[in-house]
Amino acid sequence: RAIATRGKDYLLVYNYSGVPMTIDLKTITGKKKNLWWMNAADGSLCYIGETDKKIFEYQPKKVYDKTVHDGVLIAVDATKNYLSKDMTVLSDNNIADKKRNLNE
């Protein structure tokens, strides 16, 4: 089972079990989509590529210990610049040490 959310031009699919996924990319705008895999444990990003497929199949890669860690498949309309293809982490800012306004 996967958990997904989307906007008009992006789609996020959380996969906690590592099973292959079949994703309907017709639900977001754009003839082409850029795709990333984000490791949920550390926020690291891996650019998968660009596709014009309507249905995208993805198998999360197994890591050194032969298990698949949970992660998020990120699909974005290729005309949008929410993420760059060369990003390796979701955020370079360490927010853990920053004081937050809990009334926000």
PDB file of C-alpha atoms in Angstrom:
ATOM      1  CA  ARG A   1       0.000   0.000   0.000  1.00  0.00           C
ATOM      2  CA  ALA A   2       1.214   3.491  -0.833  1.00  0.00           C
ATOM      3  CA  ILE A   3       0.031   6.843   0.484  1.00  0.00           C
ATOM      4  CA  ALA A   4      -0.254   9.703  -2.002  1.00  0.00           C
ATOM      5  CA  THR A   5      -1.109  13.372  -2.180  1.00  0.00           C
ATOM      6  CA  ARG A   6      -1.030  15.758  -5.082  1.00  0.00           C
ATOM      7  CA  GLY A   7      -1.515  19.271  -6.241  1.00  0.00           C
ATOM      8  CA  LYS A   8      -2.204  20.556  -9.713  1.00  0.00           C
ATOM      9  CA  ASP A   9       1.399  20.070 -10.882  1.00  0.00           C
ATOM     10  CA  TYR A  10       3.040  17.701  -8.389  1.00  0.00           C
ATOM     11  CA  LEU A  11       2.487  14.266  -6.889  1.00  0.00           C
ATOM     12  CA  LEU A  12       4.022  12.729  -3.753  1.00  0.00           C
ATOM     13  CA  VAL A  13       3.752   8.983  -3.131  1.00  0.00           C
ATOM     14  CA  TYR A  14       5.017   7.599   0.186  1.00  0.00           C
ATOM     15  CA  ASN A  15       6.061   3.952  -0.026  1.00  0.00           C
ATOM     16  CA  TYR A  16       6.897   2.397   3.336  1.00  0.00           C
ATOM     17  CA  SER A  17       7.173  -1.217   2.200  1.00  0.00           C
ATOM     18  CA  GLY A  18       9.432  -1.065  -0.859  1.00  0.00           C
ATOM     19  CA  VAL A  19       6.984  -2.856  -3.118  1.00  0.00           C
ATOM     20  CA  PRO A  20       6.843  -1.894  -6.815  1.00  0.00           C
ATOM     21  CA  MET A  21       4.513   1.009  -7.572  1.00  0.00           C
ATOM     22  CA  THR A  22       2.401   1.854 -10.595  1.00  0.00           C
ATOM     23  CA  ILE A  23       1.695   5.586 -10.610  1.00  0.00           C
ATOM     24  CA  ASP A  24      -0.856   7.412 -12.773  1.00  0.00           C
ATOM     25  CA  LEU A  25       0.940  10.584 -13.864  1.00  0.00           C
ATOM     26  CA  LYS A  26      -2.084  11.838 -15.815  1.00  0.00           C
ATOM     27  CA  THR A  27      -3.413  13.295 -12.557  1.00  0.00           C
ATOM     28  CA  ILE A  28      -0.940  16.212 -12.707  1.00  0.00           C
ATOM     29  CA  THR A  29      -0.265  18.818 -15.393  1.00  0.00           C
ATOM     30  CA  GLY A  30       2.518  18.717 -17.952  1.00  0.00           C
ATOM     31  CA  LYS A  31       3.349  16.596 -20.959  1.00  0.00           C
ATOM     32  CA  LYS A  32       6.596  15.576 -19.251  1.00  0.00           C
ATOM     33  CA  LYS A  33       7.290  14.946 -15.588  1.00  0.00           C
ATOM     34  CA  ASN A  34      10.535  15.034 -13.601  1.00  0.00           C
ATOM     35  CA  LEU A  35      10.867  12.288 -10.994  1.00  0.00           C
ATOM     36  CA  TRP A  36      12.901  11.949  -7.797  1.00  0.00           C
ATOM     37  CA  TRP A  37      13.162   9.367  -5.038  1.00  0.00           C
ATOM     38  CA  MET A  38      13.568  10.822  -1.552  1.00  0.00           C
ATOM     39  CA  ASN A  39      14.921   8.702   1.292  1.00  0.00           C
ATOM     40  CA  ALA A  40      12.483   9.374   4.134  1.00  0.00           C
ATOM     41  CA  ALA A  41      15.108   8.734   6.813  1.00  0.00           C
ATOM     42  CA  ASP A  42      17.611  11.398   5.813  1.00  0.00           C
ATOM     43  CA  GLY A  43      15.945  13.538   3.126  1.00  0.00           C
ATOM     44  CA  SER A  44      18.473  12.580   0.452  1.00  0.00           C
ATOM     45  CA  LEU A  45      17.242  12.899  -3.133  1.00  0.00           C
ATOM     46  CA  CYS A  46      18.008  10.845  -6.199  1.00  0.00           C
ATOM     47  CA  TYR A  47      16.886  12.193  -9.563  1.00  0.00           C
ATOM     48  CA  ILE A  48      15.248   9.336 -11.474  1.00  0.00           C
ATOM     49  CA  GLY A  49      14.721  11.148 -14.751  1.00  0.00           C
ATOM     50  CA  GLU A  50      12.156  12.747 -17.008  1.00  0.00           C
ATOM     51  CA  THR A  51       9.257  10.847 -18.519  1.00  0.00           C
ATOM     52  CA  ASP A  52       6.356  11.454 -20.818  1.00  0.00           C
ATOM     53  CA  LYS A  53       4.660   8.214 -19.799  1.00  0.00           C
ATOM     54  CA  LYS A  54       1.102   8.432 -18.524  1.00  0.00           C
ATOM     55  CA  ILE A  55       1.622   5.424 -16.240  1.00  0.00           C
ATOM     56  CA  PHE A  56       4.980   5.108 -14.465  1.00  0.00           C
ATOM     57  CA  GLU A  57       6.225   1.935 -12.809  1.00  0.00           C
ATOM     58  CA  TYR A  58       8.904   2.212 -10.153  1.00  0.00           C
ATOM     59  CA  GLN A  59      10.684  -0.296  -7.946  1.00  0.00           C
ATOM     60  CA  PRO A  60      12.529   1.324  -5.023  1.00  0.00           C
ATOM     61  CA  LYS A  61      16.167   0.227  -5.017  1.00  0.00           C
ATOM     62  CA  LYS A  62      17.532  -2.034  -2.357  1.00  0.00           C
ATOM     63  CA  VAL A  63      20.408  -0.590  -0.367  1.00  0.00           C
ATOM     64  CA  TYR A  64      23.596  -2.097   1.033  1.00  0.00           C
ATOM     65  CA  ASP A  65      21.792  -4.201   3.642  1.00  0.00           C
ATOM     66  CA  LYS A  66      19.448  -5.605   0.941  1.00  0.00           C
ATOM     67  CA  THR A  67      16.397  -3.921   2.394  1.00  0.00           C
ATOM     68  CA  VAL A  68      14.396  -1.059   1.010  1.00  0.00           C
ATOM     69  CA  HIS A  69      14.056   1.935   3.241  1.00  0.00           C
ATOM     70  CA  ASP A  70      10.844   3.904   3.097  1.00  0.00           C
ATOM     71  CA  GLY A  71      10.758   6.855   0.792  1.00  0.00           C
ATOM     72  CA  VAL A  72       8.750   9.250  -1.307  1.00  0.00           C
ATOM     73  CA  LEU A  73       8.400   9.264  -5.077  1.00  0.00           C
ATOM     74  CA  ILE A  74       8.168  12.893  -6.177  1.00  0.00           C
ATOM     75  CA  ALA A  75       6.710  13.686  -9.605  1.00  0.00           C
ATOM     76  CA  VAL A  76       6.615  17.286 -10.826  1.00  0.00           C
ATOM     77  CA  ASP A  77       5.429  18.896 -14.051  1.00  0.00           C
ATOM     78  CA  ALA A  78       8.726  19.348 -15.961  1.00  0.00           C
ATOM     79  CA  THR A  79       7.945  23.024 -16.612  1.00  0.00           C
ATOM     80  CA  LYS A  80       8.046  23.760 -12.861  1.00  0.00           C
ATOM     81  CA  ASN A  81      11.248  24.429 -10.927  1.00  0.00           C
ATOM     82  CA  TYR A  82      10.320  23.241  -7.448  1.00  0.00           C
ATOM     83  CA  LEU A  83      13.385  20.993  -7.312  1.00  0.00           C
ATOM     84  CA  SER A  84      16.539  21.007  -9.399  1.00  0.00           C
ATOM     85  CA  LYS A  85      17.858  17.858 -11.011  1.00  0.00           C
ATOM     86  CA  ASP A  86      21.198  18.189  -9.230  1.00  0.00           C
ATOM     87  CA  MET A  87      19.771  18.436  -5.699  1.00  0.00           C
ATOM     88  CA  THR A  88      20.994  15.651  -3.424  1.00  0.00           C
ATOM     89  CA  VAL A  89      19.078  16.605  -0.280  1.00  0.00           C
ATOM     90  CA  LEU A  90      15.631  18.018   0.167  1.00  0.00           C
ATOM     91  CA  SER A  91      16.877  20.881   2.302  1.00  0.00           C
ATOM     92  CA  ASP A  92      20.322  22.152   3.102  1.00  0.00           C
ATOM     93  CA  ASN A  93      18.905  24.021   6.087  1.00  0.00           C
ATOM     94  CA  ASN A  94      19.070  22.213   9.393  1.00  0.00           C
ATOM     95  CA  ILE A  95      15.820  23.250  11.034  1.00  0.00           C
ATOM     96  CA  ALA A  96      16.303  21.014  14.057  1.00  0.00           C
ATOM     97  CA  ASP A  97      18.358  23.674  15.848  1.00  0.00           C
ATOM     98  CA  LYS A  98      16.138  26.631  14.918  1.00  0.00           C
ATOM     99  CA  LYS A  99      13.650  28.043  17.374  1.00  0.00           C
ATOM    100  CA  ARG A 100      10.122  27.729  16.029  1.00  0.00           C
ATOM    101  CA  ASN A 101       7.028  29.779  16.635  1.00  0.00           C
ATOM    102  CA  LEU A 102       4.592  27.089  17.750  1.00  0.00           C
ATOM    103  CA  ASN A 103       1.673  29.485  17.224  1.00  0.00           C
ATOM    104  CA  GLU A 104       2.268  29.658  13.464  1.00  0.00           C
TER     105      GLU A 104
END
